[in-house]
Amino acid sequence: MDNAVFDVKPLPLSFPQTFLPDRDLLARLLGFAAQNGTGSKEAISAETGIPTGKSTGKVEPMIHYAKGMGLVTAEKSGGEWLLGLTALGRLVSAQDAALGEPVTLWLLHLLLCRRCGLAKPASGTADAWFVLFGEGAFRLGKRFTLADYLAVLQERHGAKACLKGLSSLVLRSYFEPRAFGGIVAMQEESHDGERIFVRQSAPFQGDYFPAYTVYLYLLWDELFADRTQLAFDEFTEQTRFLALTGWEEAQTAVWLDWMATHGRVQLDRHTGKPVLLRLQRTEQVVATLYDGLI
């Protein structure tokens, strides 16, 4: 069973520094990684035009973002980075080089929010995102304030100095066009002069179903690599899939039937609960990401 995301460990909590996931800069980084790019952050900056300095800068945050989104493999040794593209990164680079398609952005959003491993308590690859979207449905509810979100992060990570800026940055990334502003994963309201954030459901449209199937396969590889058959209830419980998508059970059933009809999985509902059998390799499924847009 191939693992198209490879070895993604938890990212440092403060990996963004103060920088949003910038689609233009990520696209430049993918071009560098496509050449199996090797170099220091200064060399990568010179090659790509992504600004950096000695103690701060955007190169390493963009590497962490791209790694967390499953687009690149990245190893650092002695100040040198070795970057390569994953199967997903190769496809996105070829088909949506500007990272502008909503299908691409929704998938990258979900991957950035995903759980990392099955250890308890659950934590995320990019934990601030996992807390907000994966655990947030239970801890914050659908509507919450920045202070609510910050309090949950502080309860989880202690009184770290980075958390105030990080909580603001995560939310801001969903309103900035150069980041995730092209999708409506979060909306904002005002109540008695206070900003209220409202989490939104993932689009329930057939042209997005291939992306959600790619997500399922990638997480299956990471969390259940030794299994070819998996109860869907176990998948949703461990990955927080329904919290992340905001779907109802009836919607999920439609998507499961779509996957079965398109030969991605075999469904067994004899026990009353769906059990999934993998029918394809992950790279085959990744290759279908943009099929709904044709």
PDB file of N, CA, C and O in Angstrom, residues 114-178:
ATOM      1  N   ARG A 114      -5.836  17.796   9.647  1.00  0.00           N
ATOM      2  CA  ARG A 114      -5.999  16.376   9.957  1.00  0.00           C
ATOM      3  C   ARG A 114      -5.304  15.966  11.251  1.00  0.00           C
ATOM      4  O   ARG A 114      -4.379  16.629  11.728  1.00  0.00           O
ATOM      5  N   ARG A 115      -5.767  14.845  11.768  1.00  0.00           N
ATOM      6  CA  ARG A 115      -5.163  14.254  12.953  1.00  0.00           C
ATOM      7  C   ARG A 115      -3.814  13.657  12.600  1.00  0.00           C
ATOM      8  O   ARG A 115      -3.599  13.155  11.483  1.00  0.00           O
ATOM      9  N   CYS A 116      -2.889  13.662  13.549  1.00  0.00           N
ATOM     10  CA  CYS A 116      -1.558  13.087  13.358  1.00  0.00           C
ATOM     11  C   CYS A 116      -1.418  11.871  14.259  1.00  0.00           C
ATOM     12  O   CYS A 116      -1.292  12.012  15.480  1.00  0.00           O
ATOM     13  N   GLY A 117      -1.477  10.694  13.673  1.00  0.00           N
ATOM     14  CA  GLY A 117      -1.349   9.479  14.462  1.00  0.00           C
ATOM     15  C   GLY A 117      -2.590   9.197  15.286  1.00  0.00           C
ATOM     16  O   GLY A 117      -3.532   9.994  15.332  1.00  0.00           O
ATOM     17  N   LEU A 118      -2.575   8.044  15.950  1.00  0.00           N
ATOM     18  CA  LEU A 118      -3.733   7.620  16.741  1.00  0.00           C
ATOM     19  C   LEU A 118      -3.468   7.672  18.245  1.00  0.00           C
ATOM     20  O   LEU A 118      -4.265   7.171  19.023  1.00  0.00           O
ATOM     21  N   ALA A 119      -2.358   8.294  18.631  1.00  0.00           N
ATOM     22  CA  ALA A 119      -2.076   8.422  20.068  1.00  0.00           C
ATOM     23  C   ALA A 119      -3.137   9.286  20.734  1.00  0.00           C
ATOM     24  O   ALA A 119      -3.756  10.143  20.099  1.00  0.00           O
ATOM     25  N   LYS A 120      -3.361   9.039  22.012  1.00  0.00           N
ATOM     26  CA  LYS A 120      -4.332   9.821  22.779  1.00  0.00           C
ATOM     27  C   LYS A 120      -3.600  10.636  23.844  1.00  0.00           C
ATOM     28  O   LYS A 120      -2.632  10.152  24.421  1.00  0.00           O
ATOM     29  N   PRO A 121      -4.049  11.855  24.102  1.00  0.00           N
ATOM     30  CA  PRO A 121      -5.159  12.542  23.444  1.00  0.00           C
ATOM     31  C   PRO A 121      -4.822  12.884  22.001  1.00  0.00           C
ATOM     32  O   PRO A 121      -3.649  13.045  21.654  1.00  0.00           O
ATOM     33  N   ALA A 122      -5.860  12.999  21.197  1.00  0.00           N
ATOM     34  CA  ALA A 122      -5.673  13.260  19.780  1.00  0.00           C
ATOM     35  C   ALA A 122      -5.005  14.612  19.569  1.00  0.00           C
ATOM     36  O   ALA A 122      -5.290  15.589  20.273  1.00  0.00           O
ATOM     37  N   SER A 123      -4.103  14.672  18.595  1.00  0.00           N
ATOM     38  CA  SER A 123      -3.463  15.929  18.227  1.00  0.00           C
ATOM     39  C   SER A 123      -3.372  15.993  16.715  1.00  0.00           C
ATOM     40  O   SER A 123      -3.568  14.991  16.018  1.00  0.00           O
ATOM     41  N   GLY A 124      -3.072  17.173  16.206  1.00  0.00           N
ATOM     42  CA  GLY A 124      -3.080  17.375  14.773  1.00  0.00           C
ATOM     43  C   GLY A 124      -1.706  17.543  14.176  1.00  0.00           C
ATOM     44  O   GLY A 124      -0.741  17.877  14.866  1.00  0.00           O
ATOM     45  N   THR A 125      -1.606  17.327  12.875  1.00  0.00           N
ATOM     46  CA  THR A 125      -0.370  17.615  12.155  1.00  0.00           C
ATOM     47  C   THR A 125      -0.022  19.091  12.327  1.00  0.00           C
ATOM     48  O   THR A 125       1.111  19.446  12.625  1.00  0.00           O
ATOM     49  N   ALA A 126      -0.998  19.964  12.118  1.00  0.00           N
ATOM     50  CA  ALA A 126      -0.887  21.386  12.466  1.00  0.00           C
ATOM     51  C   ALA A 126      -1.918  21.600  13.572  1.00  0.00           C
ATOM     52  O   ALA A 126      -3.095  21.827  13.304  1.00  0.00           O
ATOM     53  N   ASP A 127      -1.485  21.500  14.811  1.00  0.00           N
ATOM     54  CA  ASP A 127      -2.438  21.314  15.905  1.00  0.00           C
ATOM     55  C   ASP A 127      -3.405  22.472  16.073  1.00  0.00           C
ATOM     56  O   ASP A 127      -4.561  22.267  16.448  1.00  0.00           O
ATOM     57  N   ALA A 128      -2.993  23.691  15.798  1.00  0.00           N
ATOM     58  CA  ALA A 128      -3.910  24.825  15.939  1.00  0.00           C
ATOM     59  C   ALA A 128      -5.081  24.696  14.976  1.00  0.00           C
ATOM     60  O   ALA A 128      -6.213  25.080  15.298  1.00  0.00           O
ATOM     61  N   TRP A 129      -4.831  24.139  13.792  1.00  0.00           N
ATOM     62  CA  TRP A 129      -5.911  23.919  12.814  1.00  0.00           C
ATOM     63  C   TRP A 129      -6.786  22.743  13.250  1.00  0.00           C
ATOM     64  O   TRP A 129      -8.008  22.799  13.146  1.00  0.00           O
ATOM     65  N   PHE A 130      -6.139  21.676  13.727  1.00  0.00           N
ATOM     66  CA  PHE A 130      -6.905  20.512  14.187  1.00  0.00           C
ATOM     67  C   PHE A 130      -7.806  20.878  15.361  1.00  0.00           C
ATOM     68  O   PHE A 130      -8.967  20.461  15.425  1.00  0.00           O
ATOM     69  N   VAL A 131      -7.295  21.677  16.276  1.00  0.00           N
ATOM     70  CA  VAL A 131      -8.088  22.104  17.428  1.00  0.00           C
ATOM     71  C   VAL A 131      -9.320  22.884  16.961  1.00  0.00           C
ATOM     72  O   VAL A 131     -10.435  22.675  17.452  1.00  0.00           O
ATOM     73  N   LEU A 132      -9.130  23.771  16.002  1.00  0.00           N
ATOM     74  CA  LEU A 132     -10.232  24.620  15.555  1.00  0.00           C
ATOM     75  C   LEU A 132     -11.285  23.850  14.779  1.00  0.00           C
ATOM     76  O   LEU A 132     -12.484  23.982  15.041  1.00  0.00           O
ATOM     77  N   PHE A 133     -10.860  23.033  13.828  1.00  0.00           N
ATOM     78  CA  PHE A 133     -11.814  22.385  12.936  1.00  0.00           C
ATOM     79  C   PHE A 133     -12.121  20.934  13.310  1.00  0.00           C
ATOM     80  O   PHE A 133     -13.230  20.459  13.082  1.00  0.00           O
ATOM     81  N   GLY A 134     -11.144  20.217  13.861  1.00  0.00           N
ATOM     82  CA  GLY A 134     -11.368  18.826  14.204  1.00  0.00           C
ATOM     83  C   GLY A 134     -12.001  18.649  15.573  1.00  0.00           C
ATOM     84  O   GLY A 134     -12.969  17.910  15.742  1.00  0.00           O
ATOM     85  N   GLU A 135     -11.452  19.355  16.568  1.00  0.00           N
ATOM     86  CA  GLU A 135     -11.973  19.265  17.928  1.00  0.00           C
ATOM     87  C   GLU A 135     -12.951  20.392  18.236  1.00  0.00           C
ATOM     88  O   GLU A 135     -13.702  20.324  19.200  1.00  0.00           O
ATOM     89  N   GLY A 136     -12.916  21.436  17.413  1.00  0.00           N
ATOM     90  CA  GLY A 136     -13.696  22.635  17.716  1.00  0.00           C
ATOM     91  C   GLY A 136     -15.190  22.436  17.755  1.00  0.00           C
ATOM     92  O   GLY A 136     -15.903  23.141  18.480  1.00  0.00           O
ATOM     93  N   ALA A 137     -15.685  21.481  16.970  1.00  0.00           N
ATOM     94  CA  ALA A 137     -17.127  21.231  16.975  1.00  0.00           C
ATOM     95  C   ALA A 137     -17.609  20.853  18.372  1.00  0.00           C
ATOM     96  O   ALA A 137     -18.730  21.186  18.761  1.00  0.00           O
ATOM     97  N   PHE A 138     -16.752  20.178  19.123  1.00  0.00           N
ATOM     98  CA  PHE A 138     -17.120  19.751  20.476  1.00  0.00           C
ATOM     99  C   PHE A 138     -16.752  20.811  21.513  1.00  0.00           C
ATOM    100  O   PHE A 138     -17.502  21.051  22.456  1.00  0.00           O
ATOM    101  N   ARG A 139     -15.587  21.448  21.340  1.00  0.00           N
ATOM    102  CA  ARG A 139     -15.096  22.361  22.354  1.00  0.00           C
ATOM    103  C   ARG A 139     -15.611  23.786  22.186  1.00  0.00           C
ATOM    104  O   ARG A 139     -15.774  24.505  23.160  1.00  0.00           O
ATOM    105  N   LEU A 140     -15.826  24.209  20.940  1.00  0.00           N
ATOM    106  CA  LEU A 140     -16.198  25.589  20.670  1.00  0.00           C
ATOM    107  C   LEU A 140     -17.621  25.748  20.174  1.00  0.00           C
ATOM    108  O   LEU A 140     -18.214  26.814  20.312  1.00  0.00           O
ATOM    109  N   GLY A 141     -18.172  24.694  19.569  1.00  0.00           N
ATOM    110  CA  GLY A 141     -19.456  24.833  18.903  1.00  0.00           C
ATOM    111  C   GLY A 141     -19.270  25.464  17.537  1.00  0.00           C
ATOM    112  O   GLY A 141     -18.168  25.803  17.113  1.00  0.00           O
ATOM    113  N   LYS A 142     -20.357  25.670  16.839  1.00  0.00           N
ATOM    114  CA  LYS A 142     -20.273  26.222  15.485  1.00  0.00           C
ATOM    115  C   LYS A 142     -19.943  27.704  15.504  1.00  0.00           C
ATOM    116  O   LYS A 142     -19.302  28.227  14.596  1.00  0.00           O
ATOM    117  N   ARG A 143     -20.357  28.426  16.538  1.00  0.00           N
ATOM    118  CA  ARG A 143     -20.151  29.871  16.650  1.00  0.00           C
ATOM    119  C   ARG A 143     -19.273  30.156  17.860  1.00  0.00           C
ATOM    120  O   ARG A 143     -19.532  29.641  18.951  1.00  0.00           O
ATOM    121  N   PHE A 144     -18.275  30.996  17.692  1.00  0.00           N
ATOM    122  CA  PHE A 144     -17.326  31.233  18.783  1.00  0.00           C
ATOM    123  C   PHE A 144     -16.596  32.553  18.529  1.00  0.00           C
ATOM    124  O   PHE A 144     -16.660  33.125  17.435  1.00  0.00           O
ATOM    125  N   THR A 145     -15.903  33.010  19.537  1.00  0.00           N
ATOM    126  CA  THR A 145     -15.098  34.232  19.416  1.00  0.00           C
ATOM    127  C   THR A 145     -13.617  33.870  19.363  1.00  0.00           C
ATOM    128  O   THR A 145     -13.216  32.737  19.678  1.00  0.00           O
ATOM    129  N   LEU A 146     -12.810  34.837  18.993  1.00  0.00           N
ATOM    130  CA  LEU A 146     -11.361  34.646  19.025  1.00  0.00           C
ATOM    131  C   LEU A 146     -10.899  34.299  20.437  1.00  0.00           C
ATOM    132  O   LEU A 146     -10.040  33.434  20.629  1.00  0.00           O
ATOM    133  N   ALA A 147     -11.493  34.952  21.436  1.00  0.00           N
ATOM    134  CA  ALA A 147     -11.115  34.665  22.824  1.00  0.00           C
ATOM    135  C   ALA A 147     -11.441  33.219  23.199  1.00  0.00           C
ATOM    136  O   ALA A 147     -10.681  32.572  23.936  1.00  0.00           O
ATOM    137  N   ASP A 148     -12.573  32.696  22.701  1.00  0.00           N
ATOM    138  CA  ASP A 148     -12.930  31.294  22.961  1.00  0.00           C
ATOM    139  C   ASP A 148     -11.864  30.356  22.396  1.00  0.00           C
ATOM    140  O   ASP A 148     -11.426  29.405  23.060  1.00  0.00           O
ATOM    141  N   TYR A 149     -11.486  30.620  21.161  1.00  0.00           N
ATOM    142  CA  TYR A 149     -10.489  29.778  20.487  1.00  0.00           C
ATOM    143  C   TYR A 149      -9.145  29.856  21.201  1.00  0.00           C
ATOM    144  O   TYR A 149      -8.503  28.823  21.462  1.00  0.00           O
ATOM    145  N   LEU A 150      -8.729  31.055  21.559  1.00  0.00           N
ATOM    146  CA  LEU A 150      -7.465  31.225  22.276  1.00  0.00           C
ATOM    147  C   LEU A 150      -7.486  30.482  23.602  1.00  0.00           C
ATOM    148  O   LEU A 150      -6.499  29.830  23.986  1.00  0.00           O
ATOM    149  N   ALA A 151      -8.612  30.528  24.304  1.00  0.00           N
ATOM    150  CA  ALA A 151      -8.715  29.845  25.597  1.00  0.00           C
ATOM    151  C   ALA A 151      -8.535  28.341  25.443  1.00  0.00           C
ATOM    152  O   ALA A 151      -7.887  27.687  26.278  1.00  0.00           O
ATOM    153  N   VAL A 152      -9.101  27.764  24.377  1.00  0.00           N
ATOM    154  CA  VAL A 152      -8.949  26.328  24.139  1.00  0.00           C
ATOM    155  C   VAL A 152      -7.492  25.997  23.836  1.00  0.00           C
ATOM    156  O   VAL A 152      -6.948  24.990  24.337  1.00  0.00           O
ATOM    157  N   LEU A 153      -6.833  26.815  23.034  1.00  0.00           N
ATOM    158  CA  LEU A 153      -5.421  26.585  22.742  1.00  0.00           C
ATOM    159  C   LEU A 153      -4.568  26.688  24.007  1.00  0.00           C
ATOM    160  O   LEU A 153      -3.651  25.883  24.222  1.00  0.00           O
ATOM    161  N   GLN A 154      -4.872  27.654  24.869  1.00  0.00           N
ATOM    162  CA  GLN A 154      -4.103  27.820  26.106  1.00  0.00           C
ATOM    163  C   GLN A 154      -4.350  26.668  27.071  1.00  0.00           C
ATOM    164  O   GLN A 154      -3.422  26.202  27.755  1.00  0.00           O
ATOM    165  N   GLU A 155      -5.572  26.196  27.125  1.00  0.00           N
ATOM    166  CA  GLU A 155      -5.877  25.041  27.968  1.00  0.00           C
ATOM    167  C   GLU A 155      -5.098  23.820  27.500  1.00  0.00           C
ATOM    168  O   GLU A 155      -4.653  22.997  28.310  1.00  0.00           O
ATOM    169  N   ARG A 156      -4.892  23.730  26.205  1.00  0.00           N
ATOM    170  CA  ARG A 156      -4.243  22.568  25.612  1.00  0.00           C
ATOM    171  C   ARG A 156      -2.712  22.675  25.670  1.00  0.00           C
ATOM    172  O   ARG A 156      -2.020  21.686  25.924  1.00  0.00           O
ATOM    173  N   HIS A 157      -2.187  23.884  25.440  1.00  0.00           N
ATOM    174  CA  HIS A 157      -0.744  24.048  25.277  1.00  0.00           C
ATOM    175  C   HIS A 157      -0.091  24.896  26.358  1.00  0.00           C
ATOM    176  O   HIS A 157       1.126  25.105  26.310  1.00  0.00           O
ATOM    177  N   GLY A 158      -0.879  25.397  27.288  1.00  0.00           N
ATOM    178  CA  GLY A 158      -0.304  26.250  28.319  1.00  0.00           C
ATOM    179  C   GLY A 158      -0.232  27.698  27.845  1.00  0.00           C
ATOM    180  O   GLY A 158      -0.658  28.043  26.748  1.00  0.00           O
ATOM    181  N   ALA A 159       0.344  28.531  28.679  1.00  0.00           N
ATOM    182  CA  ALA A 159       0.371  29.973  28.401  1.00  0.00           C
ATOM    183  C   ALA A 159       1.563  30.337  27.526  1.00  0.00           C
ATOM    184  O   ALA A 159       2.404  31.163  27.891  1.00  0.00           O
ATOM    185  N   LYS A 160       1.647  29.706  26.350  1.00  0.00           N
ATOM    186  CA  LYS A 160       2.748  29.998  25.439  1.00  0.00           C
ATOM    187  C   LYS A 160       2.550  31.374  24.802  1.00  0.00           C
ATOM    188  O   LYS A 160       1.441  31.741  24.418  1.00  0.00           O
ATOM    189  N   ALA A 161       3.641  32.099  24.664  1.00  0.00           N
ATOM    190  CA  ALA A 161       3.564  33.470  24.143  1.00  0.00           C
ATOM    191  C   ALA A 161       3.055  33.521  22.711  1.00  0.00           C
ATOM    192  O   ALA A 161       2.464  34.515  22.294  1.00  0.00           O
ATOM    193  N   CYS A 162       3.262  32.444  21.949  1.00  0.00           N
ATOM    194  CA  CYS A 162       2.906  32.461  20.526  1.00  0.00           C
ATOM    195  C   CYS A 162       1.414  32.303  20.280  1.00  0.00           C
ATOM    196  O   CYS A 162       0.929  32.568  19.175  1.00  0.00           O
ATOM    197  N   LEU A 163       0.652  31.864  21.294  1.00  0.00           N
ATOM    198  CA  LEU A 163      -0.718  31.432  21.034  1.00  0.00           C
ATOM    199  C   LEU A 163      -1.657  32.562  20.647  1.00  0.00           C
ATOM    200  O   LEU A 163      -2.565  32.377  19.822  1.00  0.00           O
ATOM    201  N   LYS A 164      -1.463  33.746  21.206  1.00  0.00           N
ATOM    202  CA  LYS A 164      -2.352  34.849  20.865  1.00  0.00           C
ATOM    203  C   LYS A 164      -2.249  35.201  19.387  1.00  0.00           C
ATOM    204  O   LYS A 164      -3.248  35.307  18.680  1.00  0.00           O
ATOM    205  N   GLY A 165      -1.024  35.350  18.916  1.00  0.00           N
ATOM    206  CA  GLY A 165      -0.829  35.655  17.506  1.00  0.00           C
ATOM    207  C   GLY A 165      -1.234  34.503  16.611  1.00  0.00           C
ATOM    208  O   GLY A 165      -1.799  34.700  15.527  1.00  0.00           O
ATOM    209  N   LEU A 166      -0.967  33.273  17.051  1.00  0.00           N
ATOM    210  CA  LEU A 166      -1.295  32.097  16.253  1.00  0.00           C
ATOM    211  C   LEU A 166      -2.798  31.951  16.072  1.00  0.00           C
ATOM    212  O   LEU A 166      -3.273  31.675  14.967  1.00  0.00           O
ATOM    213  N   SER A 167      -3.557  32.137  17.144  1.00  0.00           N
ATOM    214  CA  SER A 167      -5.016  31.995  17.044  1.00  0.00           C
ATOM    215  C   SER A 167      -5.589  33.005  16.062  1.00  0.00           C
ATOM    216  O   SER A 167      -6.468  32.688  15.253  1.00  0.00           O
ATOM    217  N   SER A 168      -5.090  34.222  16.101  1.00  0.00           N
ATOM    218  CA  SER A 168      -5.548  35.255  15.178  1.00  0.00           C
ATOM    219  C   SER A 168      -5.165  34.926  13.741  1.00  0.00           C
ATOM    220  O   SER A 168      -5.955  35.090  12.811  1.00  0.00           O
ATOM    221  N   LEU A 169      -3.938  34.425  13.565  1.00  0.00           N
ATOM    222  CA  LEU A 169      -3.457  34.094  12.216  1.00  0.00           C
ATOM    223  C   LEU A 169      -4.277  32.968  11.589  1.00  0.00           C
ATOM    224  O   LEU A 169      -4.642  33.042  10.406  1.00  0.00           O
ATOM    225  N   VAL A 170      -4.564  31.922  12.359  1.00  0.00           N
ATOM    226  CA  VAL A 170      -5.331  30.796  11.816  1.00  0.00           C
ATOM    227  C   VAL A 170      -6.683  31.281  11.303  1.00  0.00           C
ATOM    228  O   VAL A 170      -7.090  30.957  10.180  1.00  0.00           O
ATOM    229  N   LEU A 171      -7.367  32.071  12.103  1.00  0.00           N
ATOM    230  CA  LEU A 171      -8.674  32.574  11.674  1.00  0.00           C
ATOM    231  C   LEU A 171      -8.540  33.519  10.483  1.00  0.00           C
ATOM    232  O   LEU A 171      -9.325  33.446   9.523  1.00  0.00           O
ATOM    233  N   ARG A 172      -7.543  34.380  10.526  1.00  0.00           N
ATOM    234  CA  ARG A 172      -7.365  35.354   9.448  1.00  0.00           C
ATOM    235  C   ARG A 172      -7.084  34.669   8.116  1.00  0.00           C
ATOM    236  O   ARG A 172      -7.467  35.179   7.052  1.00  0.00           O
ATOM    237  N   SER A 173      -6.459  33.504   8.143  1.00  0.00           N
ATOM    238  CA  SER A 173      -6.113  32.813   6.898  1.00  0.00           C
ATOM    239  C   SER A 173      -7.358  32.433   6.091  1.00  0.00           C
ATOM    240  O   SER A 173      -7.262  32.225   4.874  1.00  0.00           O
ATOM    241  N   TYR A 174      -8.513  32.364   6.738  1.00  0.00           N
ATOM    242  CA  TYR A 174      -9.748  31.989   6.033  1.00  0.00           C
ATOM    243  C   TYR A 174     -10.508  33.199   5.482  1.00  0.00           C
ATOM    244  O   TYR A 174     -11.587  33.033   4.902  1.00  0.00           O
ATOM    245  N   PHE A 175      -9.924  34.380   5.628  1.00  0.00           N
ATOM    246  CA  PHE A 175     -10.544  35.589   5.084  1.00  0.00           C
ATOM    247  C   PHE A 175      -9.618  36.325   4.121  1.00  0.00           C
ATOM    248  O   PHE A 175     -10.037  37.295   3.505  1.00  0.00           O
ATOM    249  N   GLU A 176      -8.393  35.856   4.000  1.00  0.00           N
ATOM    250  CA  GLU A 176      -7.420  36.489   3.112  1.00  0.00           C
ATOM    251  C   GLU A 176      -7.437  35.782   1.755  1.00  0.00           C
ATOM    252  O   GLU A 176      -7.214  34.574   1.681  1.00  0.00           O
ATOM    253  N   PRO A 177      -7.671  36.530   0.656  1.00  0.00           N
ATOM    254  CA  PRO A 177      -7.729  35.896  -0.670  1.00  0.00           C
ATOM    255  C   PRO A 177      -6.458  35.133  -1.031  1.00  0.00           C
ATOM    256  O   PRO A 177      -6.521  34.120  -1.722  1.00  0.00           O
ATOM    257  N   ARG A 178      -5.306  35.594  -0.544  1.00  0.00           N
ATOM    258  CA  ARG A 178      -4.072  34.909  -0.918  1.00  0.00           C
ATOM    259  C   ARG A 178      -3.865  33.613  -0.136  1.00  0.00           C
ATOM    260  O   ARG A 178      -2.940  32.850  -0.452  1.00  0.00           O
TER     261      ARG A 178
END
